[in-house]
Short mmCIF file of C-alpha atoms in Angstrom, two decimals:
data_model
loop_
_atom_site.label_atom_id
_atom_site.label_comp_id
_atom_site.label_asym_id
_atom_site.label_seq_id
_atom_site.Cartn_x
_atom_site.Cartn_y
_atom_site.Cartn_z
CA UNK A 1 -130.23 6.17 69.06
CA UNK A 2 -132.55 3.37 70.18
CA UNK A 3 -136.14 4.39 71.07
CA UNK A 4 -138.83 2.02 72.56
CA UNK A 5 -142.11 3.34 72.91
CA UNK A 6 -145.17 1.44 74.73
CA UNK A 7 -143.94 -1.90 73.84
CA UNK A 8 -145.44 -4.59 75.01
CA UNK A 9 -145.01 -8.60 73.93
CA UNK A 10 -147.61 -10.95 75.05
CA UNK A 11 -146.56 -14.95 74.95
CA UNK A 12 -150.18 -16.31 75.64
CA UNK A 13 -151.30 -14.72 78.33
CA UNK A 14 -148.28 -13.32 80.38
CA UNK A 15 -146.53 -10.56 78.90
CA UNK A 16 -142.83 -10.78 78.51
CA UNK A 17 -142.55 -7.21 78.02
CA UNK A 18 -145.17 -4.69 79.63
CA UNK A 19 -145.47 -1.15 78.44
CA UNK A 20 -142.16 -0.32 78.11
CA UNK A 21 -140.59 2.86 76.99
CA UNK A 22 -137.23 4.31 76.96
CA UNK A 23 -134.28 6.16 75.09
CA UNK A 24 -130.80 5.03 74.57
CA UNK A 25 -128.82 7.82 73.63
CA UNK A 26 -125.87 8.23 72.02
CA UNK A 27 -122.21 8.56 73.18
CA UNK A 28 -122.76 6.73 76.67
CA UNK A 29 -122.84 3.30 78.05
CA UNK A 30 -126.05 2.52 78.76
CA UNK A 31 -126.27 -0.88 81.27
CA UNK A 32 -129.76 -2.55 80.95
CA UNK A 33 -130.35 -4.63 84.15
CA UNK A 34 -133.20 -7.01 85.21
CA UNK A 35 -133.43 -10.24 86.86
CA UNK A 36 -134.08 -13.52 84.99
CA UNK A 37 -136.99 -13.60 82.75
CA UNK A 38 -137.33 -9.63 83.54
CA UNK A 39 -137.78 -9.30 79.09
CA UNK A 40 -134.17 -8.13 78.38
CA UNK A 41 -133.67 -10.22 75.72
CA UNK A 42 -136.90 -10.16 74.25
CA UNK A 43 -136.50 -6.40 74.23
CA UNK A 44 -133.59 -6.76 72.16
CA UNK A 45 -135.10 -9.24 70.08
CA UNK A 46 -137.63 -6.69 69.41
CA UNK A 47 -135.52 -3.66 68.90
CA UNK A 48 -133.62 -6.28 66.10
CA UNK A 49 -136.60 -7.31 64.53
CA UNK A 50 -136.41 -10.76 65.41
CA UNK A 51 -139.60 -10.36 67.19
CA UNK A 52 -143.04 -8.54 66.39
CA UNK A 53 -144.52 -6.68 69.70
CA UNK A 54 -147.98 -7.09 70.30
CA UNK A 55 -148.41 -3.10 70.73
CA UNK A 56 -145.66 -0.53 70.89
CA UNK A 57 -142.48 0.11 68.60
CA UNK A 58 -139.07 0.17 68.41
CA UNK A 59 -137.12 2.15 66.42
CA UNK A 60 -133.07 2.44 65.85
CA UNK A 61 -132.24 6.29 64.46
CA UNK A 62 -135.77 7.08 63.86
CA UNK A 63 -137.05 3.61 61.99
CA UNK A 64 -137.76 0.36 62.69
CA UNK A 65 -134.41 -1.99 62.31
CA UNK A 66 -136.47 -3.81 59.37
CA UNK A 67 -136.38 -1.18 57.12
CA UNK A 68 -132.77 -0.66 57.54
CA UNK A 69 -130.82 -0.73 54.05
CA UNK A 70 -127.38 -2.90 55.01
CA UNK A 71 -128.53 -3.06 58.59
CA UNK A 72 -124.78 -4.19 60.44
CA UNK A 73 -123.53 -0.67 59.11
CA UNK A 74 -126.09 0.90 62.00
CA UNK A 75 -126.32 -1.56 64.33
CA UNK A 76 -124.09 -3.95 65.43
CA UNK A 77 -125.64 -6.77 67.86
CA UNK A 78 -124.01 -9.58 69.85
CA UNK A 79 -126.66 -12.30 70.93
CA UNK A 80 -125.69 -15.12 71.92
CA UNK A 81 -121.97 -15.54 70.81
CA UNK A 82 -122.39 -19.48 71.23
CA UNK A 83 -125.00 -19.48 68.61
CA UNK A 84 -122.40 -20.01 65.61
CA UNK A 85 -122.05 -23.09 63.51
CA UNK A 86 -118.68 -24.84 64.38
CA UNK A 87 -117.70 -26.17 61.12
CA UNK A 88 -116.50 -22.52 59.71
CA UNK A 89 -113.45 -21.01 60.74
CA UNK A 90 -113.90 -17.46 62.82
CA UNK A 91 -112.61 -15.51 59.37
CA UNK A 92 -115.06 -17.46 57.41
CA UNK A 93 -118.00 -16.80 59.39
CA UNK A 94 -117.00 -12.67 59.71
CA UNK A 95 -117.01 -13.21 55.87
CA UNK A 96 -120.37 -14.31 55.16
CA UNK A 97 -121.81 -11.82 57.24
CA UNK A 98 -119.98 -9.27 56.10
CA UNK A 99 -121.30 -10.09 52.59
CA UNK A 100 -124.62 -10.15 53.60
CA UNK A 101 -124.44 -6.47 53.96
CA UNK A 102 -121.75 -5.90 51.29
CA UNK A 103 -119.01 -5.13 53.66
CA UNK A 104 -115.77 -5.37 52.18
CA UNK A 105 -113.93 -8.44 53.50
CA UNK A 106 -110.39 -6.18 53.56
CA UNK A 107 -110.99 -5.40 57.81
CA UNK A 108 -111.28 -8.23 58.49
CA UNK A 109 -108.36 -9.12 59.85
CA UNK A 110 -107.68 -6.21 61.40
CA UNK A 111 -110.90 -6.93 63.41
CA UNK A 112 -110.00 -10.47 64.70
CA UNK A 113 -106.49 -8.35 65.76
CA UNK A 114 -108.55 -5.93 67.92
CA UNK A 115 -110.73 -8.63 69.26
CA UNK A 116 -107.67 -10.72 70.23
CA UNK A 117 -108.38 -13.36 67.74
CA UNK A 118 -105.32 -12.32 65.43
CA UNK A 119 -103.80 -16.10 65.82
CA UNK A 120 -107.14 -17.44 65.93
CA UNK A 121 -108.77 -16.68 62.92
CA UNK A 122 -108.16 -19.53 60.83
CA UNK A 123 -109.36 -21.89 63.57
CA UNK A 124 -112.54 -23.26 63.18
CA UNK A 125 -115.13 -21.84 65.60
CA UNK A 126 -116.00 -24.92 67.56
CA UNK A 127 -112.73 -25.23 68.67
CA UNK A 128 -112.85 -21.74 70.18
CA UNK A 129 -113.71 -21.34 74.06
CA UNK A 130 -116.70 -18.95 75.11
CA UNK A 131 -114.55 -16.28 75.75
CA UNK A 132 -113.06 -15.98 72.26
CA UNK A 133 -116.31 -16.78 70.79
CA UNK A 134 -117.34 -13.82 72.96
CA UNK A 135 -114.83 -11.78 71.33
CA UNK A 136 -115.85 -13.30 67.45
CA UNK A 137 -119.60 -11.97 68.51
CA UNK A 138 -117.78 -8.68 69.37
CA UNK A 139 -115.97 -9.17 66.07
CA UNK A 140 -119.49 -9.61 63.86
CA UNK A 141 -121.10 -6.47 65.82
CA UNK A 142 -118.29 -4.18 64.88
CA UNK A 143 -117.93 -5.42 61.10
CA UNK A 144 -120.13 -2.78 59.72
CA UNK A 145 -118.44 -0.09 62.06
CA UNK A 146 -122.42 0.67 63.20
CA UNK A 147 -123.39 3.74 65.31
CA UNK A 148 -125.47 1.74 67.31
CA UNK A 149 -124.28 -1.99 69.46
CA UNK A 150 -126.61 -3.82 71.24
CA UNK A 151 -124.60 -6.44 73.25
CA UNK A 152 -126.58 -8.84 75.09
CA UNK A 153 -124.13 -10.40 78.32
CA UNK A 154 -121.04 -9.67 76.58
CA UNK A 155 -119.12 -10.49 79.44
CA UNK A 156 -119.88 -14.54 79.67
CA UNK A 157 -117.21 -16.49 79.70
CA UNK A 158 -114.77 -13.77 79.37
CA UNK A 159 -111.28 -14.35 81.76
CA UNK A 160 -110.06 -11.26 84.25
CA UNK A 161 -108.19 -9.88 81.18
CA UNK A 162 -110.88 -10.09 78.59
CA UNK A 163 -113.42 -8.43 80.93
CA UNK A 164 -110.96 -5.38 81.17
CA UNK A 165 -110.77 -5.44 77.64
CA UNK A 166 -114.48 -5.38 76.80
CA UNK A 167 -114.62 -2.99 79.43
CA UNK A 168 -112.04 -0.76 77.87
CA UNK A 169 -113.55 -1.49 74.15
CA UNK A 170 -117.17 -0.15 75.21
CA UNK A 171 -116.06 2.89 76.55
CA UNK A 172 -113.95 3.80 73.34
CA UNK A 173 -117.18 3.01 71.50
CA UNK A 174 -119.29 5.36 73.66
CA UNK A 175 -116.21 8.00 73.45
CA UNK A 176 -116.78 7.66 69.82
CA UNK A 177 -120.24 8.68 69.88
CA UNK A 178 -121.76 5.43 69.45
CA UNK A 179 -124.95 4.26 71.16
CA UNK A 180 -123.95 1.21 73.20
CA UNK A 181 -126.48 -0.43 75.40
CA UNK A 182 -125.34 -3.58 77.03
CA UNK A 183 -127.20 -6.23 79.30
CA UNK A 184 -125.65 -7.66 82.15
CA UNK A 185 -125.87 -9.60 85.45
CA UNK A 186 -122.47 -8.75 86.63
CA UNK A 187 -123.30 -5.59 89.21
CA UNK A 188 -119.82 -5.07 89.65
CA UNK A 189 -118.84 -4.64 85.96
CA UNK A 190 -121.64 -1.93 85.51
CA UNK A 191 -121.00 -0.32 88.15
CA UNK A 192 -117.66 0.62 86.63
CA UNK A 193 -118.57 0.47 83.30
CA UNK A 194 -122.22 1.93 82.64
CA UNK A 195 -122.90 6.04 82.40
CA UNK A 196 -126.46 5.32 81.85
CA UNK A 197 -128.75 2.06 83.56
CA UNK A 198 -132.31 1.17 82.12
CA UNK A 199 -133.84 -1.02 84.81
CA UNK A 200 -136.61 -3.33 84.12
CA UNK A 201 -138.54 -6.00 86.06
CA UNK A 202 -141.36 -8.60 84.77
CA UNK A 203 -141.24 -6.69 81.63
CA UNK A 204 -141.79 -3.27 83.08
CA UNK A 205 -139.44 -0.15 83.48
CA UNK A 206 -137.89 0.44 87.00
CA UNK A 207 -135.16 2.70 86.68
CA UNK A 208 -134.34 5.13 83.50
CA UNK A 209 -131.64 7.22 84.93
CA UNK A 210 -127.84 8.01 85.58
CA UNK A 211 -125.57 5.54 87.33
CA UNK A 212 -124.58 7.82 89.79
CA UNK A 213 -128.33 8.96 90.39
CA UNK A 214 -129.03 5.40 91.04
CA UNK A 215 -127.21 3.62 93.58
CA UNK A 216 -128.37 4.77 96.84
CA UNK A 217 -126.13 6.95 99.22
CA UNK A 218 -123.80 4.15 101.13
CA UNK A 219 -125.16 1.39 99.20
CA UNK A 220 -123.25 -0.77 96.26
CA UNK A 221 -125.21 -0.76 92.64
CA UNK A 222 -126.15 -4.53 93.88
CA UNK A 223 -127.65 -3.78 96.95
CA UNK A 224 -129.45 -0.67 95.05
CA UNK A 225 -130.65 -3.36 91.93
CA UNK A 226 -131.66 -6.25 94.80
CA UNK A 227 -133.69 -3.18 96.44
CA UNK A 228 -135.44 -2.05 93.55
CA UNK A 229 -136.18 -5.29 92.63
CA UNK A 230 -137.47 -6.33 95.48
CA UNK A 231 -139.40 -3.06 96.25
CA UNK A 232 -141.12 -3.70 92.97
CA UNK A 233 -142.66 -7.11 93.62
CA UNK A 234 -146.70 -7.37 93.88
CA UNK B 1 -126.94 -10.26 45.23
CA UNK B 2 -125.21 -10.20 48.65
CA UNK B 3 -127.56 -12.22 50.14
CA UNK B 4 -126.81 -15.08 47.40
CA UNK B 5 -123.12 -14.49 47.69
CA UNK B 6 -123.20 -14.69 51.37
CA UNK B 7 -125.16 -17.89 51.19
CA UNK B 8 -122.92 -19.51 48.95
CA UNK B 9 -120.03 -18.62 50.98
CA UNK B 10 -122.00 -20.36 53.99
CA UNK B 11 -122.05 -23.15 52.03
CA UNK B 12 -119.01 -23.74 50.94
CA UNK B 13 -117.15 -23.08 54.31
CA UNK B 14 -118.62 -26.30 55.39
CA UNK B 15 -116.75 -29.26 54.94
CA UNK B 16 -120.12 -31.34 55.29
CA UNK B 17 -121.19 -29.78 51.68
CA UNK B 18 -118.46 -30.96 50.20
CA UNK B 19 -118.91 -34.58 51.97
CA UNK B 20 -122.19 -35.06 50.82
CA UNK B 21 -121.91 -33.87 47.34
CA UNK B 22 -118.66 -36.21 47.13
CA UNK B 23 -120.68 -39.04 48.62
CA UNK B 24 -123.72 -38.47 46.03
CA UNK B 25 -121.91 -37.83 42.76
CA UNK B 26 -118.92 -40.19 43.11
CA UNK B 27 -121.71 -42.73 44.00
CA UNK B 28 -124.29 -41.98 41.64
CA UNK B 29 -121.28 -42.38 39.13
CA UNK B 30 -119.86 -45.88 40.25
CA UNK B 31 -123.69 -47.38 40.20
CA UNK B 32 -124.06 -45.68 36.92
CA UNK B 33 -120.90 -46.80 35.65
CA UNK B 34 -121.74 -50.23 36.76
CA UNK B 35 -125.23 -50.61 35.70
CA UNK B 36 -124.16 -48.81 32.21
CA UNK B 37 -121.51 -51.97 31.74
CA UNK B 38 -124.04 -54.36 32.67
CA UNK B 39 -127.11 -53.25 30.75
CA UNK B 40 -124.65 -52.52 27.72
CA UNK B 41 -123.20 -55.91 27.97
CA UNK B 42 -126.83 -57.38 27.29
CA UNK B 43 -127.96 -55.38 24.32
CA UNK B 44 -129.02 -57.18 21.29
CA UNK B 45 -126.61 -56.70 18.48
CA UNK B 46 -128.96 -55.44 16.11
CA UNK B 47 -129.59 -52.04 18.39
CA UNK B 48 -129.03 -49.16 16.41
CA UNK B 49 -126.81 -46.08 17.29
CA UNK B 50 -129.39 -43.99 17.93
CA UNK B 51 -131.00 -46.43 20.41
CA UNK B 52 -127.50 -46.97 21.55
CA UNK B 53 -127.00 -43.55 22.72
CA UNK B 54 -130.36 -42.97 24.52
CA UNK B 55 -129.83 -45.98 26.02
CA UNK B 56 -126.74 -44.59 27.48
CA UNK B 57 -128.48 -41.56 28.03
CA UNK B 58 -131.09 -43.12 30.48
CA UNK B 59 -128.55 -45.50 32.21
CA UNK B 60 -126.93 -42.13 33.45
CA UNK B 61 -129.51 -40.30 34.44
CA UNK B 62 -130.73 -43.24 36.67
CA UNK B 63 -127.30 -42.33 38.66
CA UNK B 64 -128.82 -38.51 38.80
CA UNK B 65 -131.62 -39.54 40.25
CA UNK B 66 -129.86 -41.84 42.53
CA UNK B 67 -127.93 -38.50 43.86
CA UNK B 68 -130.89 -36.69 44.84
CA UNK B 69 -131.60 -38.13 48.21
CA UNK B 70 -127.98 -36.66 49.42
CA UNK B 71 -128.74 -33.46 48.08
CA UNK B 72 -132.28 -33.13 49.55
CA UNK B 73 -130.60 -33.78 52.87
CA UNK B 74 -128.31 -30.77 51.79
CA UNK B 75 -130.95 -28.50 51.22
CA UNK B 76 -132.26 -29.85 54.65
CA UNK B 77 -128.85 -29.21 56.15
CA UNK B 78 -128.44 -25.68 54.88
CA UNK B 79 -131.10 -24.35 56.72
CA UNK B 80 -131.86 -26.56 59.79
CA UNK B 81 -127.82 -26.56 60.69
CA UNK B 82 -128.72 -22.46 61.28
CA UNK B 83 -131.96 -22.94 63.48
CA UNK B 84 -129.79 -25.99 65.66
CA UNK B 85 -126.72 -23.61 66.21
CA UNK B 86 -129.09 -20.60 67.08
CA UNK B 87 -126.99 -18.69 63.88
CA UNK B 88 -130.30 -18.00 61.94
CA UNK B 89 -130.76 -15.19 64.50
CA UNK B 90 -127.44 -13.38 63.29
CA UNK B 91 -128.91 -14.73 59.38
CA UNK B 92 -131.94 -12.60 59.79
CA UNK B 93 -130.10 -10.01 61.92
CA UNK B 94 -127.75 -9.25 58.78
CA UNK B 95 -131.07 -9.68 56.40
CA UNK B 96 -133.98 -9.47 57.79
CA UNK B 97 -136.30 -10.21 54.78
CA UNK B 98 -136.78 -14.06 55.76
CA UNK B 99 -137.68 -14.56 52.33
CA UNK B 100 -134.77 -12.86 50.76
CA UNK B 101 -132.86 -15.33 52.75
CA UNK B 102 -134.68 -18.71 51.90
CA UNK B 103 -134.70 -17.42 48.11
CA UNK B 104 -130.97 -17.08 48.60
CA UNK B 105 -130.23 -20.41 49.69
CA UNK B 106 -132.90 -22.20 47.17
CA UNK B 107 -130.51 -20.33 44.07
CA UNK B 108 -127.54 -21.54 45.72
CA UNK B 109 -128.82 -25.16 46.16
CA UNK B 110 -130.77 -25.61 43.28
CA UNK B 111 -126.78 -24.15 41.04
CA UNK B 112 -125.74 -27.37 43.11
CA UNK B 113 -127.95 -29.50 42.19
CA UNK B 114 -127.75 -29.14 38.49
CA UNK B 115 -124.06 -28.77 38.83
CA UNK B 116 -124.00 -32.26 40.47
CA UNK B 117 -126.34 -33.35 37.62
CA UNK B 118 -124.09 -32.27 35.13
CA UNK B 119 -120.95 -33.86 37.01
CA UNK B 120 -122.47 -37.04 36.87
CA UNK B 121 -124.21 -37.08 33.27
CA UNK B 122 -121.21 -35.39 31.38
CA UNK B 123 -118.79 -38.16 32.41
CA UNK B 124 -121.08 -40.97 32.44
CA UNK B 125 -122.02 -40.20 29.20
CA UNK B 126 -118.85 -40.02 28.06
CA UNK B 127 -117.88 -43.23 29.51
CA UNK B 128 -121.05 -44.74 28.15
CA UNK B 129 -119.90 -43.89 24.79
CA UNK B 130 -116.54 -45.90 24.94
CA UNK B 131 -117.95 -48.91 26.58
CA UNK B 132 -120.92 -49.11 23.68
CA UNK B 133 -118.60 -48.00 20.94
CA UNK B 134 -119.60 -51.15 19.17
CA UNK B 135 -122.76 -49.68 18.42
CA UNK B 136 -121.46 -46.74 16.97
CA UNK B 137 -123.79 -44.41 19.05
CA UNK B 138 -124.91 -41.55 17.68
CA UNK B 139 -126.24 -37.76 19.15
CA UNK B 140 -129.26 -38.77 21.26
CA UNK B 141 -132.44 -38.48 19.54
CA UNK B 142 -135.04 -35.82 20.64
CA UNK B 143 -136.84 -37.87 23.32
CA UNK B 144 -133.45 -37.79 25.14
CA UNK B 145 -134.48 -34.34 26.54
CA UNK B 146 -137.19 -35.44 28.29
CA UNK B 147 -134.53 -38.22 29.97
CA UNK B 148 -132.36 -35.37 30.60
CA UNK B 149 -134.66 -32.77 31.59
CA UNK B 150 -136.77 -35.05 34.03
CA UNK B 151 -133.47 -36.25 35.92
CA UNK B 152 -131.89 -32.61 36.46
CA UNK B 153 -135.62 -31.49 37.42
CA UNK B 154 -135.73 -34.54 39.64
CA UNK B 155 -132.34 -33.71 41.65
CA UNK B 156 -133.63 -30.11 41.61
CA UNK B 157 -136.82 -30.70 42.80
CA UNK B 158 -135.76 -33.05 45.61
CA UNK B 159 -133.06 -30.31 46.59
CA UNK B 160 -135.77 -27.36 47.05
CA UNK B 161 -137.95 -30.34 49.40
CA UNK B 162 -135.30 -30.59 51.22
CA UNK B 163 -134.55 -26.66 51.88
CA UNK B 164 -138.21 -26.12 52.45
CA UNK B 165 -138.84 -28.93 54.96
CA UNK B 166 -135.61 -27.93 56.96
CA UNK B 167 -137.29 -24.18 56.93
CA UNK B 168 -140.38 -25.70 58.02
CA UNK B 169 -139.74 -28.39 60.61
CA UNK B 170 -136.24 -26.75 61.67
CA UNK B 171 -134.45 -29.53 62.78
CA UNK B 172 -132.30 -31.87 60.55
CA UNK B 173 -133.77 -35.41 61.61
CA UNK B 174 -137.39 -34.46 61.40
CA UNK B 175 -137.03 -32.90 58.28
CA UNK B 176 -134.86 -35.60 56.70
CA UNK B 177 -137.28 -38.12 57.98
CA UNK B 178 -140.10 -36.68 56.68
CA UNK B 179 -137.88 -36.39 52.99
CA UNK B 180 -137.33 -40.05 52.83
CA UNK B 181 -140.70 -41.22 53.88
CA UNK B 182 -142.37 -38.70 50.97
CA UNK B 183 -139.19 -39.72 48.49
CA UNK B 184 -138.56 -42.99 49.00
CA UNK B 185 -140.74 -45.05 51.01
CA UNK B 186 -144.34 -44.02 50.14
CA UNK B 187 -143.46 -44.45 46.40
CA UNK B 188 -141.74 -47.68 47.09
CA UNK B 189 -145.01 -48.68 49.20
CA UNK B 190 -147.04 -46.79 46.53
CA UNK B 191 -146.39 -49.46 43.90
CA UNK B 192 -147.93 -52.70 46.36
CA UNK B 193 -151.05 -50.79 47.67
CA UNK B 194 -153.93 -50.81 46.21
CA UNK B 195 -154.68 -46.67 44.84
CA UNK B 196 -150.70 -46.63 44.44
CA UNK B 197 -150.68 -45.70 41.27
CA UNK B 198 -152.84 -42.10 42.41
CA UNK B 199 -150.69 -41.33 45.27
CA UNK B 200 -147.64 -41.81 43.53
CA UNK B 201 -148.72 -39.77 40.64
CA UNK B 202 -149.07 -37.12 42.86
CA UNK B 203 -145.54 -37.57 45.13
CA UNK B 204 -142.31 -36.53 43.50
CA UNK B 205 -140.43 -39.93 43.53
CA UNK B 206 -142.04 -41.30 40.82
CA UNK B 207 -142.78 -38.88 38.27
CA UNK B 208 -138.80 -38.62 38.11
CA UNK B 209 -138.43 -42.65 37.84
CA UNK B 210 -141.04 -42.61 35.27
CA UNK B 211 -138.92 -39.57 33.13
CA UNK B 212 -135.85 -41.51 32.90
CA UNK B 213 -137.58 -44.62 32.24
CA UNK B 214 -137.03 -46.68 35.16
CA UNK B 215 -141.15 -47.26 35.45
CA UNK B 216 -143.75 -47.46 33.35
CA UNK B 217 -145.90 -44.09 32.43
CA UNK B 218 -148.56 -44.20 34.57
CA UNK B 219 -148.76 -40.31 33.90
CA UNK B 220 -148.14 -38.17 30.53
CA UNK B 221 -144.39 -36.85 30.56
CA UNK B 222 -146.24 -33.45 30.78
CA UNK B 223 -147.65 -33.96 33.66
CA UNK B 224 -144.57 -35.50 35.13
CA UNK B 225 -142.70 -32.28 34.80
CA UNK B 226 -145.86 -30.49 36.30
CA UNK B 227 -146.00 -32.68 39.29
CA UNK B 228 -142.13 -32.35 39.57
CA UNK B 229 -142.26 -28.41 39.17
CA UNK B 230 -145.09 -28.12 41.87
CA UNK B 231 -142.55 -30.24 44.47
CA UNK B 232 -139.97 -27.84 43.61
CA UNK B 233 -141.90 -24.18 44.28
CA UNK B 234 -145.04 -25.02 46.33
CA UNK B 235 -143.29 -26.47 49.45
CA UNK B 236 -140.67 -23.31 49.25
CA UNK B 237 -143.74 -21.24 49.20
CA UNK B 238 -145.41 -22.36 51.82
CA UNK B 239 -142.40 -22.02 54.00
CA UNK B 240 -142.08 -18.42 53.16
CA UNK B 241 -145.39 -17.82 54.18
CA UNK B 242 -145.27 -19.63 57.26
CA UNK B 243 -142.45 -17.58 58.15
CA UNK B 244 -143.69 -14.32 57.41
CA UNK B 245 -146.82 -15.26 59.72
CA UNK B 246 -144.55 -15.70 62.76
CA UNK B 247 -142.22 -12.76 62.38
#
């Protein structure tokens, strides 16, 4: 479970996140939506302890991320899949990451198979396509078998087969009772993947509801989203 | 220990690490071998076995000091590369304590710097013994420990300074430039400028050269060790404290 409570993050005078509160529950896929600059990535960074809030707090399973022991065994995160050093092999990337949290290397080959990189494990990361890096990032997030997953734009660079694979993976992770928070700009994909939606704009909460209740009658998710964003503009 | 082991995996799985170490160690060994042969061929035939042994130790540790810049740059790259690629976020998500990450990098790099100094000193010393065999070198005298310690601390200090600069500037080019200015340019210019002695006695470049007997003594050896120790520890602590403040 992820809890964000009264979270505000100011950069200078402007607030990237403005008194934001929401809870992400286990057992379903929660879509995290908002236009560019809405504060999604800032919120995810604060949840992961990469940035400190100006006020408010964020907790994972009831405690701040930075106080978790062996955090990768509680939370798996995919932030920017292309943010990896290219000189290492894919399996070596997972090895150092596993070692930081005392996770055994034994699962790595299986994990590479799971994300469809079985043949690419011994290739250098720099030579992988964005879609393959995205799969490697998912493998990194799953490394510690965490109960909570935070995925920022996991569909970037994936081909149609990859998108279908990701949809199935997210659904199975949620069905296993995990907490799954996914940010995306792809409304058509969110419409068929997410169970619950958290929509933010200008750092503020615009909606926190089941997707079936969010989408207005006779409109698509995309149309509803655009309408909600417009209505929130000053 | 997990963090140290992980940082070791990170460092050893990049080819650039081995290139830098290879270039640093082989260049130092090659220059030491050339230099030692030249110096030894000019020795006064009346030199005692103990003086010969000391001469070899000195020649070899000039090589160790020569290898300090590549090692310093390795220190810089070990963290600036993560900032440039953005992978540092993955590092901090896995290990939220930034000081732990930096200290783990320092441990691994310090070990590599000591290993590099031994990889230069031991083969260099054995080579020197064969070249200088006519002088019947004894075991090195006690003063040799100053040279050995000075050379080793010199290379470790430069490596730590490189890491600290990389962590502070987060950009490899900037950090490496500062490293070269501090280690090479200022000490070089300082020899020709008024007041240069004062500058040189507080920067880390000169003390190492003094300890391996390549520069005239401008401070007691103990002070030279203290200055090197300061530069090994303080910039790293500053980098750690600055990081605590930001995040």
